[in-house]
């Protein structure tokens, strides 16, 4: 049985142009030609075409299909794995789009006459969040947003404007004005990120790296550092009430130096807690040793000083707001550090933030 190009096209649902293209690239060449020069396809050609169509349903490229049919370097397992990865990516993008549309729908529903610019700002911010946060994290952020204190949230724009004003006027971050603004700033970060060091870390990166986010929110790396310095100054003023001037040499400089490392360590502890890691395990003990090193860098190695810091945290819970450290993390570290000290045969104490 021999079929002309037109007949084969009708039977397979393809176009004549497609079959001509397959012939031109050598993917499906007719086995014969009529006296008039028409392409003629035999049974083997038709069988090959059906295989091509089957592989096309997997969204394979024509070059990959040709390689498979010729037994070339592209093995079937690799092709299937690549297609699964592609489908996974498409699924994630589809779900991300769904989430953005759902968020926009909520935004529209909350405004009688929504402004187009508001829609675009909301959509752009959602896209940036998709870039930095996983789907599970985005779900957590939505829960936190719904449960947020509306008064705190509504004050975010005025707060950012006041901080920017201080920065523009070159008011030192250690000033009383900046320190007073660090309280609502840390409360805002804590509320929006649920006190989770992992989310705080990603929010920090997003505001430092994305110029669009900086333009939309008014928050950039310089502001984050400015308020971090102001917050440290405020916290140290509280610690001073428990320690006194003599026990705080160069604490400010060391505290600032260790801030990021402490946030990273708190994020790792949070992961360990969620994954059910034993505080006495090798991985946890390594992290506890790192935590002790950070605490010693800031506060020194006097156990009495560390005990005073612990008391300060008990009596002044606001000291830990926005740091990524909570009671659960402190409990994990207390158990892990106690085991570490027992193994080391030392009585060196340490605080937890």
mmCIF file of C-alpha atoms in Angstrom:
data_model
loop_
_atom_site.group_PDB
_atom_site.id
_atom_site.type_symbol
_atom_site.label_atom_id
_atom_site.label_comp_id
_atom_site.label_asym_id
_atom_site.label_seq_id
_atom_site.Cartn_x
_atom_site.Cartn_y
_atom_site.Cartn_z
ATOM 1 C CA UNK A 1 0.000 0.000 0.000
ATOM 2 C CA UNK A 2 1.343 3.354 -1.070
ATOM 3 C CA UNK A 3 -0.205 6.691 -0.073
ATOM 4 C CA UNK A 4 0.333 10.098 -1.558
ATOM 5 C CA UNK A 5 1.110 13.000 0.741
ATOM 6 C CA UNK A 6 -2.442 14.363 0.606
ATOM 7 C CA UNK A 7 -4.006 11.000 1.432
ATOM 8 C CA UNK A 8 -1.602 10.426 4.341
ATOM 9 C CA UNK A 9 -2.333 13.906 5.675
ATOM 10 C CA UNK A 10 -6.092 13.241 5.679
ATOM 11 C CA UNK A 11 -5.707 9.891 7.478
ATOM 12 C CA UNK A 12 -3.394 11.226 10.199
ATOM 13 C CA UNK A 13 -4.858 14.700 10.730
ATOM 14 C CA UNK A 14 -1.590 16.365 9.773
ATOM 15 C CA UNK A 15 -1.106 19.005 7.108
ATOM 16 C CA UNK A 16 0.668 18.462 3.847
ATOM 17 C CA UNK A 17 3.046 21.225 4.859
ATOM 18 C CA UNK A 18 3.997 19.304 8.029
ATOM 19 C CA UNK A 19 4.760 16.147 6.070
ATOM 20 C CA UNK A 20 6.871 18.123 3.602
ATOM 21 C CA UNK A 21 8.779 19.611 6.567
ATOM 22 C CA UNK A 22 9.394 16.148 8.017
ATOM 23 C CA UNK A 23 10.781 15.082 4.672
ATOM 24 C CA UNK A 24 12.999 18.162 4.390
ATOM 25 C CA UNK A 25 14.630 17.567 7.807
ATOM 26 C CA UNK A 26 14.973 13.826 7.226
ATOM 27 C CA UNK A 27 12.561 12.820 9.995
ATOM 28 C CA UNK A 28 10.115 11.033 7.667
ATOM 29 C CA UNK A 29 11.214 10.528 4.078
ATOM 30 C CA UNK A 30 8.861 8.737 1.646
ATOM 31 C CA UNK A 31 10.210 5.426 0.417
ATOM 32 C CA UNK A 32 9.124 5.984 -3.152
ATOM 33 C CA UNK A 33 8.014 8.535 -5.721
ATOM 34 C CA UNK A 34 5.549 8.225 -8.551
ATOM 35 C CA UNK A 35 6.464 8.717 -12.176
ATOM 36 C CA UNK A 36 5.077 12.221 -11.819
ATOM 37 C CA UNK A 37 7.327 12.913 -8.815
ATOM 38 C CA UNK A 38 4.690 12.609 -6.085
ATOM 39 C CA UNK A 39 5.867 11.376 -2.673
ATOM 40 C CA UNK A 40 4.643 7.883 -1.874
ATOM 41 C CA UNK A 41 4.588 6.414 1.646
ATOM 42 C CA UNK A 42 4.585 2.662 2.319
ATOM 43 C CA UNK A 43 3.544 0.713 5.454
ATOM 44 C CA UNK A 44 6.920 1.217 7.155
ATOM 45 C CA UNK A 45 6.711 4.979 6.549
ATOM 46 C CA UNK A 46 3.207 5.111 8.015
ATOM 47 C CA UNK A 47 4.276 3.105 11.070
ATOM 48 C CA UNK A 48 7.195 5.516 11.615
ATOM 49 C CA UNK A 49 4.807 8.465 11.317
ATOM 50 C CA UNK A 50 2.571 7.017 14.041
ATOM 51 C CA UNK A 51 5.595 6.675 16.313
ATOM 52 C CA UNK A 52 6.501 10.300 15.573
ATOM 53 C CA UNK A 53 2.983 11.412 16.495
ATOM 54 C CA UNK A 54 3.077 9.415 19.722
ATOM 55 C CA UNK A 55 6.365 11.021 20.741
ATOM 56 C CA UNK A 56 5.080 14.473 19.789
ATOM 57 C CA UNK A 57 2.337 14.026 22.405
ATOM 58 C CA UNK A 58 5.155 14.038 24.963
ATOM 59 C CA UNK A 59 6.115 17.512 23.720
ATOM 60 C CA UNK A 60 9.487 16.244 22.494
ATOM 61 C CA UNK A 61 11.463 18.284 20.009
ATOM 62 C CA UNK A 62 11.744 16.920 16.474
ATOM 63 C CA UNK A 63 15.492 16.464 16.925
ATOM 64 C CA UNK A 64 14.912 14.351 20.073
ATOM 65 C CA UNK A 65 12.336 12.290 18.224
ATOM 66 C CA UNK A 66 14.717 11.677 15.354
ATOM 67 C CA UNK A 67 17.456 10.648 17.777
ATOM 68 C CA UNK A 68 15.140 8.212 19.561
ATOM 69 C CA UNK A 69 13.875 6.636 16.346
ATOM 70 C CA UNK A 70 17.403 6.209 15.051
ATOM 71 C CA UNK A 71 18.651 4.793 18.351
ATOM 72 C CA UNK A 72 20.911 7.796 18.886
ATOM 73 C CA UNK A 73 22.414 9.339 22.020
ATOM 74 C CA UNK A 74 19.121 10.560 23.482
ATOM 75 C CA UNK A 75 17.882 7.571 25.521
ATOM 76 C CA UNK A 76 14.221 7.227 26.427
ATOM 77 C CA UNK A 77 14.755 7.437 30.194
ATOM 78 C CA UNK A 78 16.512 10.796 29.889
ATOM 79 C CA UNK A 79 13.787 12.135 27.620
ATOM 80 C CA UNK A 80 11.034 11.050 30.006
ATOM 81 C CA UNK A 81 12.853 12.563 32.995
ATOM 82 C CA UNK A 82 13.252 15.831 31.099
ATOM 83 C CA UNK A 83 9.560 15.872 30.247
ATOM 84 C CA UNK A 84 8.533 15.183 33.835
ATOM 85 C CA UNK A 85 10.758 18.057 35.001
ATOM 86 C CA UNK A 86 9.200 20.326 32.377
ATOM 87 C CA UNK A 87 5.667 19.349 33.425
ATOM 88 C CA UNK A 88 6.559 19.953 37.080
ATOM 89 C CA UNK A 89 7.803 23.429 36.165
ATOM 90 C CA UNK A 90 4.646 24.138 34.174
ATOM 91 C CA UNK A 91 2.511 22.946 37.101
ATOM 92 C CA UNK A 92 4.360 25.229 39.519
ATOM 93 C CA UNK A 93 3.932 28.179 37.177
ATOM 94 C CA UNK A 94 0.241 27.395 36.755
ATOM 95 C CA UNK A 95 -0.284 27.232 40.507
ATOM 96 C CA UNK A 96 1.714 30.435 40.980
ATOM 97 C CA UNK A 97 -0.506 32.153 38.416
ATOM 98 C CA UNK A 98 -3.583 30.795 40.190
ATOM 99 C CA UNK A 99 -2.311 32.188 43.483
ATOM 100 C CA UNK A 100 -1.635 35.588 41.919
ATOM 101 C CA UNK A 101 -5.108 35.687 40.389
ATOM 102 C CA UNK A 102 -6.669 34.641 43.683
ATOM 103 C CA UNK A 103 -4.756 37.385 45.459
ATOM 104 C CA UNK A 104 -5.867 39.921 42.885
ATOM 105 C CA UNK A 105 -9.464 38.739 43.253
ATOM 106 C CA UNK A 106 -9.257 39.313 47.000
ATOM 107 C CA UNK A 107 -7.741 42.726 46.347
ATOM 108 C CA UNK A 108 -10.543 43.627 43.923
ATOM 109 C CA UNK A 109 -13.222 42.323 46.266
ATOM 110 C CA UNK A 110 -11.964 44.603 49.017
ATOM 111 C CA UNK A 111 -12.239 47.756 46.876
ATOM 112 C CA UNK A 112 -15.423 49.197 45.439
ATOM 113 C CA UNK A 113 -13.560 50.925 42.630
ATOM 114 C CA UNK A 114 -10.069 49.397 42.487
ATOM 115 C CA UNK A 115 -7.426 51.436 40.753
ATOM 116 C CA UNK A 116 -5.475 49.849 37.891
ATOM 117 C CA UNK A 117 -2.161 51.011 39.344
ATOM 118 C CA UNK A 118 -3.032 49.227 42.603
ATOM 119 C CA UNK A 119 -3.675 46.043 40.671
ATOM 120 C CA UNK A 120 -0.344 46.278 38.904
ATOM 121 C CA UNK A 121 1.541 46.979 42.132
ATOM 122 C CA UNK A 122 -0.146 44.014 43.801
ATOM 123 C CA UNK A 123 0.619 41.753 40.830
ATOM 124 C CA UNK A 124 4.259 42.853 40.694
ATOM 125 C CA UNK A 125 4.746 42.256 44.417
ATOM 126 C CA UNK A 126 3.168 38.796 44.091
ATOM 127 C CA UNK A 127 5.574 37.957 41.287
ATOM 128 C CA UNK A 128 8.526 38.993 43.439
ATOM 129 C CA UNK A 129 7.284 36.921 46.368
ATOM 130 C CA UNK A 130 6.933 33.914 44.029
ATOM 131 C CA UNK A 131 10.607 34.332 43.165
ATOM 132 C CA UNK A 132 11.831 34.139 46.760
ATOM 133 C CA UNK A 133 9.293 32.053 48.674
ATOM 134 C CA UNK A 134 8.080 28.478 48.198
ATOM 135 C CA UNK A 135 4.398 27.640 47.787
ATOM 136 C CA UNK A 136 4.188 26.454 51.391
ATOM 137 C CA UNK A 137 5.857 29.642 52.597
ATOM 138 C CA UNK A 138 3.485 31.763 50.531
ATOM 139 C CA UNK A 139 0.548 29.921 52.101
ATOM 140 C CA UNK A 140 2.006 30.680 55.538
ATOM 141 C CA UNK A 141 2.428 34.340 54.616
ATOM 142 C CA UNK A 142 -1.214 34.529 53.515
ATOM 143 C CA UNK A 143 -2.335 33.105 56.862
ATOM 144 C CA UNK A 144 -0.148 35.627 58.669
ATOM 145 C CA UNK A 145 -1.525 38.436 56.517
ATOM 146 C CA UNK A 146 -5.119 37.467 57.279
ATOM 147 C CA UNK A 147 -4.361 37.313 61.006
ATOM 148 C CA UNK A 148 -2.324 40.516 61.018
ATOM 149 C CA UNK A 149 -3.040 43.390 63.346
ATOM 150 C CA UNK A 150 -4.627 45.895 60.969
ATOM 151 C CA UNK A 151 -3.387 48.840 63.021
ATOM 152 C CA UNK A 152 0.226 47.653 62.729
ATOM 153 C CA UNK A 153 -0.143 46.952 59.017
ATOM 154 C CA UNK A 154 -1.801 50.306 58.258
ATOM 155 C CA UNK A 155 1.119 52.100 59.900
ATOM 156 C CA UNK A 156 3.739 50.492 57.655
ATOM 157 C CA UNK A 157 3.783 53.209 54.980
ATOM 158 C CA UNK A 158 3.921 56.135 57.445
ATOM 159 C CA UNK A 159 6.596 54.277 59.408
ATOM 160 C CA UNK A 160 8.752 53.728 56.322
ATOM 161 C CA UNK A 161 8.316 57.399 55.377
ATOM 162 C CA UNK A 162 9.459 58.520 58.850
ATOM 163 C CA UNK A 163 12.506 56.250 58.712
ATOM 164 C CA UNK A 164 13.417 57.524 55.246
ATOM 165 C CA UNK A 165 13.132 61.067 56.548
ATOM 166 C CA UNK A 166 15.627 60.297 59.334
ATOM 167 C CA UNK A 167 18.018 58.747 56.830
ATOM 168 C CA UNK A 168 17.721 61.696 54.434
ATOM 169 C CA UNK A 169 18.474 64.086 57.313
ATOM 170 C CA UNK A 170 21.459 61.935 58.264
ATOM 171 C CA UNK A 171 20.161 61.299 61.756
ATOM 172 C CA UNK A 172 22.402 58.599 63.319
ATOM 173 C CA UNK A 173 20.699 55.195 63.717
ATOM 174 C CA UNK A 174 21.824 55.186 67.366
ATOM 175 C CA UNK A 175 19.732 58.314 68.024
ATOM 176 C CA UNK A 176 16.690 58.179 70.282
ATOM 177 C CA UNK A 177 14.448 58.972 67.281
ATOM 178 C CA UNK A 178 15.710 55.999 65.288
ATOM 179 C CA UNK A 179 15.635 53.698 68.301
ATOM 180 C CA UNK A 180 12.003 54.586 68.980
ATOM 181 C CA UNK A 181 11.076 53.723 65.389
ATOM 182 C CA UNK A 182 12.936 50.403 65.631
ATOM 183 C CA UNK A 183 10.231 49.105 67.990
ATOM 184 C CA UNK A 184 7.321 49.268 65.494
ATOM 185 C CA UNK A 185 9.736 48.289 62.697
ATOM 186 C CA UNK A 186 10.723 45.034 64.428
ATOM 187 C CA UNK A 187 7.082 44.420 65.366
ATOM 188 C CA UNK A 188 6.089 44.798 61.704
ATOM 189 C CA UNK A 189 8.790 42.381 60.529
ATOM 190 C CA UNK A 190 7.826 39.927 63.265
ATOM 191 C CA UNK A 191 4.121 40.082 62.402
ATOM 192 C CA UNK A 192 4.519 39.767 58.647
ATOM 193 C CA UNK A 193 7.031 36.909 58.868
ATOM 194 C CA UNK A 194 5.557 35.227 61.933
ATOM 195 C CA UNK A 195 8.866 35.487 63.756
ATOM 196 C CA UNK A 196 10.305 32.849 61.394
ATOM 197 C CA UNK A 197 14.013 33.493 60.764
ATOM 198 C CA UNK A 198 13.827 31.661 57.431
ATOM 199 C CA UNK A 199 11.146 34.011 56.128
ATOM 200 C CA UNK A 200 12.861 37.074 57.600
ATOM 201 C CA UNK A 201 16.061 36.060 55.809
ATOM 202 C CA UNK A 202 14.265 35.774 52.457
ATOM 203 C CA UNK A 203 12.419 39.050 52.954
ATOM 204 C CA UNK A 204 15.768 40.706 53.655
ATOM 205 C CA UNK A 205 17.254 39.274 50.435
ATOM 206 C CA UNK A 206 14.249 40.326 48.356
ATOM 207 C CA UNK A 207 14.434 43.944 49.535
ATOM 208 C CA UNK A 208 18.192 44.060 48.996
ATOM 209 C CA UNK A 209 18.238 42.505 45.521
ATOM 210 C CA UNK A 210 15.055 43.636 43.776
ATOM 211 C CA UNK A 211 14.967 47.250 42.624
ATOM 212 C CA UNK A 212 11.267 46.877 41.774
ATOM 213 C CA UNK A 213 10.469 45.888 45.371
ATOM 214 C CA UNK A 214 12.544 48.803 46.644
ATOM 215 C CA UNK A 215 10.622 51.209 44.410
ATOM 216 C CA UNK A 216 7.235 49.783 45.386
ATOM 217 C CA UNK A 217 7.810 49.606 49.142
ATOM 218 C CA UNK A 218 10.435 52.246 49.839
ATOM 219 C CA UNK A 219 12.514 49.657 51.719
ATOM 220 C CA UNK A 220 16.042 48.812 50.586
ATOM 221 C CA UNK A 221 19.207 47.330 52.028
ATOM 222 C CA UNK A 222 20.348 50.681 53.401
ATOM 223 C CA UNK A 223 17.118 51.062 55.374
ATOM 224 C CA UNK A 224 17.311 47.488 56.659
ATOM 225 C CA UNK A 225 20.852 48.091 57.911
ATOM 226 C CA UNK A 226 19.892 51.464 59.391
ATOM 227 C CA UNK A 227 17.032 49.963 61.382
ATOM 228 C CA UNK A 228 19.115 46.931 62.384
ATOM 229 C CA UNK A 229 21.659 49.296 63.914
ATOM 230 C CA UNK A 230 18.903 51.278 65.630
ATOM 231 C CA UNK A 231 17.345 48.078 66.975
ATOM 232 C CA UNK A 232 20.671 46.819 68.315
ATOM 233 C CA UNK A 233 21.261 50.159 70.047
ATOM 234 C CA UNK A 234 17.828 49.959 71.684
ATOM 235 C CA UNK A 235 18.320 46.354 72.766
ATOM 236 C CA UNK A 236 21.750 47.078 74.226
ATOM 237 C CA UNK A 237 20.261 49.931 76.237
ATOM 238 C CA UNK A 238 17.950 47.350 77.829
ATOM 239 C CA UNK A 239 20.763 44.832 78.367
ATOM 240 C CA UNK A 240 22.786 47.550 80.047
ATOM 241 C CA UNK A 241 20.177 47.668 82.814
ATOM 242 C CA UNK A 242 21.012 44.057 83.643
ATOM 243 C CA UNK A 243 24.757 44.074 82.984
ATOM 244 C CA UNK A 244 26.112 47.502 83.717
ATOM 245 C CA UNK A 245 28.720 49.447 81.739
ATOM 246 C CA UNK A 246 31.699 47.373 82.826
ATOM 247 C CA UNK A 247 30.288 44.150 81.386
ATOM 248 C CA UNK A 248 29.557 45.581 77.938
ATOM 249 C CA UNK A 249 32.925 46.342 76.279
ATOM 250 C CA UNK A 250 32.642 46.493 72.463
ATOM 251 C CA UNK A 251 29.337 44.639 72.583
ATOM 252 C CA UNK A 252 27.716 46.931 70.020
ATOM 253 C CA UNK A 253 30.361 46.286 67.361
ATOM 254 C CA UNK A 254 30.357 42.529 67.944
ATOM 255 C CA UNK A 255 26.560 42.370 68.066
ATOM 256 C CA UNK A 256 26.331 44.103 64.684
ATOM 257 C CA UNK A 257 28.993 41.810 63.250
ATOM 258 C CA UNK A 258 27.139 38.644 64.334
ATOM 259 C CA UNK A 259 23.570 39.723 63.497
ATOM 260 C CA UNK A 260 23.317 37.992 60.117
ATOM 261 C CA UNK A 261 25.066 34.842 61.325
ATOM 262 C CA UNK A 262 22.653 34.635 64.254
ATOM 263 C CA UNK A 263 19.665 34.948 61.916
ATOM 264 C CA UNK A 264 21.064 32.183 59.691
ATOM 265 C CA UNK A 265 21.623 29.944 62.709
ATOM 266 C CA UNK A 266 18.085 30.593 63.985
ATOM 267 C CA UNK A 267 16.747 29.588 60.563
ATOM 268 C CA UNK A 268 18.698 26.318 60.720
ATOM 269 C CA UNK A 269 17.391 25.585 64.219
ATOM 270 C CA UNK A 270 13.838 26.147 62.981
ATOM 271 C CA UNK A 271 14.409 23.657 60.168
ATOM 272 C CA UNK A 272 15.754 21.090 62.630
ATOM 273 C CA UNK A 273 12.774 21.493 64.929
ATOM 274 C CA UNK A 274 10.298 21.027 62.052
ATOM 275 C CA UNK A 275 12.203 17.974 60.813
ATOM 276 C CA UNK A 276 12.231 16.381 64.271
ATOM 277 C CA UNK A 277 16.018 16.502 64.682
ATOM 278 C CA UNK A 278 17.254 15.497 68.141
ATOM 279 C CA UNK A 279 19.115 18.400 69.851
ATOM 280 C CA UNK A 280 21.753 15.846 70.840
ATOM 281 C CA UNK A 281 22.364 14.652 67.272
ATOM 282 C CA UNK A 282 25.659 15.371 65.521
ATOM 283 C CA UNK A 283 24.127 17.986 63.208
ATOM 284 C CA UNK A 284 22.385 19.771 66.069
ATOM 285 C CA UNK A 285 25.494 19.666 68.226
ATOM 286 C CA UNK A 286 27.498 21.309 65.454
ATOM 287 C CA UNK A 287 24.916 24.078 65.268
ATOM 288 C CA UNK A 288 24.893 24.467 69.059
ATOM 289 C CA UNK A 289 28.666 24.871 69.000
ATOM 290 C CA UNK A 290 28.258 27.592 66.369
ATOM 291 C CA UNK A 291 25.633 29.299 68.526
ATOM 292 C CA UNK A 292 27.956 29.215 71.548
ATOM 293 C CA UNK A 293 30.722 30.733 69.425
ATOM 294 C CA UNK A 294 28.464 33.608 68.369
ATOM 295 C CA UNK A 295 27.290 34.221 71.929
ATOM 296 C CA UNK A 296 30.871 34.185 73.201
ATOM 297 C CA UNK A 297 31.943 36.632 70.501
ATOM 298 C CA UNK A 298 29.281 39.087 71.666
ATOM 299 C CA UNK A 299 29.117 38.565 75.427
ATOM 300 C CA UNK A 300 32.437 36.960 76.310
ATOM 301 C CA UNK A 301 32.826 33.666 78.177
ATOM 302 C CA UNK A 302 31.772 34.660 81.706
ATOM 303 C CA UNK A 303 28.871 32.368 82.756
ATOM 304 C CA UNK A 304 27.506 35.074 85.064
ATOM 305 C CA UNK A 305 27.099 37.456 82.133
ATOM 306 C CA UNK A 306 25.222 34.841 80.127
ATOM 307 C CA UNK A 307 22.944 34.149 83.068
ATOM 308 C CA UNK A 308 22.097 37.844 83.280
ATOM 309 C CA UNK A 309 21.278 37.843 79.558
ATOM 310 C CA UNK A 310 18.970 34.869 80.094
ATOM 311 C CA UNK A 311 17.175 36.733 82.870
ATOM 312 C CA UNK A 312 16.889 39.800 80.642
ATOM 313 C CA UNK A 313 15.169 37.716 77.980
ATOM 314 C CA UNK A 314 12.732 36.301 80.515
ATOM 315 C CA UNK A 315 11.805 39.709 81.864
ATOM 316 C CA UNK A 316 11.984 41.617 78.568
ATOM 317 C CA UNK A 317 10.357 39.395 75.887
ATOM 318 C CA UNK A 318 10.337 42.333 73.457
ATOM 319 C CA UNK A 319 14.116 41.914 73.134
ATOM 320 C CA UNK A 320 13.586 38.913 70.858
ATOM 321 C CA UNK A 321 10.857 40.377 68.640
ATOM 322 C CA UNK A 322 12.013 40.331 65.025
ATOM 323 C CA UNK A 323 15.160 38.306 65.755
ATOM 324 C CA UNK A 324 13.783 34.957 64.574
ATOM 325 C CA UNK A 325 14.300 33.479 68.058
ATOM 326 C CA UNK A 326 11.333 32.192 70.076
ATOM 327 C CA UNK A 327 10.687 29.989 73.113
ATOM 328 C CA UNK A 328 10.733 26.813 71.017
ATOM 329 C CA UNK A 329 14.156 27.642 69.601
ATOM 330 C CA UNK A 330 15.453 28.561 73.057
ATOM 331 C CA UNK A 331 14.223 25.234 74.457
ATOM 332 C CA UNK A 332 15.898 23.301 71.616
ATOM 333 C CA UNK A 333 19.168 25.169 72.100
ATOM 334 C CA UNK A 334 19.061 24.797 75.893
ATOM 335 C CA UNK A 335 18.837 21.025 75.605
ATOM 336 C CA UNK A 336 21.435 20.846 72.848
ATOM 337 C CA UNK A 337 23.899 23.183 74.544
ATOM 338 C CA UNK A 338 23.537 21.384 77.882
ATOM 339 C CA UNK A 339 24.443 18.132 76.129
ATOM 340 C CA UNK A 340 27.326 19.823 74.298
ATOM 341 C CA UNK A 341 28.773 21.222 77.522
ATOM 342 C CA UNK A 342 28.456 17.835 79.213
ATOM 343 C CA UNK A 343 30.351 16.210 76.365
ATOM 344 C CA UNK A 344 32.995 18.942 76.463
ATOM 345 C CA UNK A 345 33.290 18.776 80.240
ATOM 346 C CA UNK A 346 32.870 22.555 80.532
ATOM 347 C CA UNK A 347 30.706 24.875 82.593
ATOM 348 C CA UNK A 348 30.735 27.681 80.048
ATOM 349 C CA UNK A 349 27.266 29.161 79.739
ATOM 350 C CA UNK A 350 25.625 30.899 76.830
ATOM 351 C CA UNK A 351 22.612 33.043 76.125
ATOM 352 C CA UNK A 352 20.101 32.410 73.373
ATOM 353 C CA UNK A 353 20.018 35.433 71.122
#
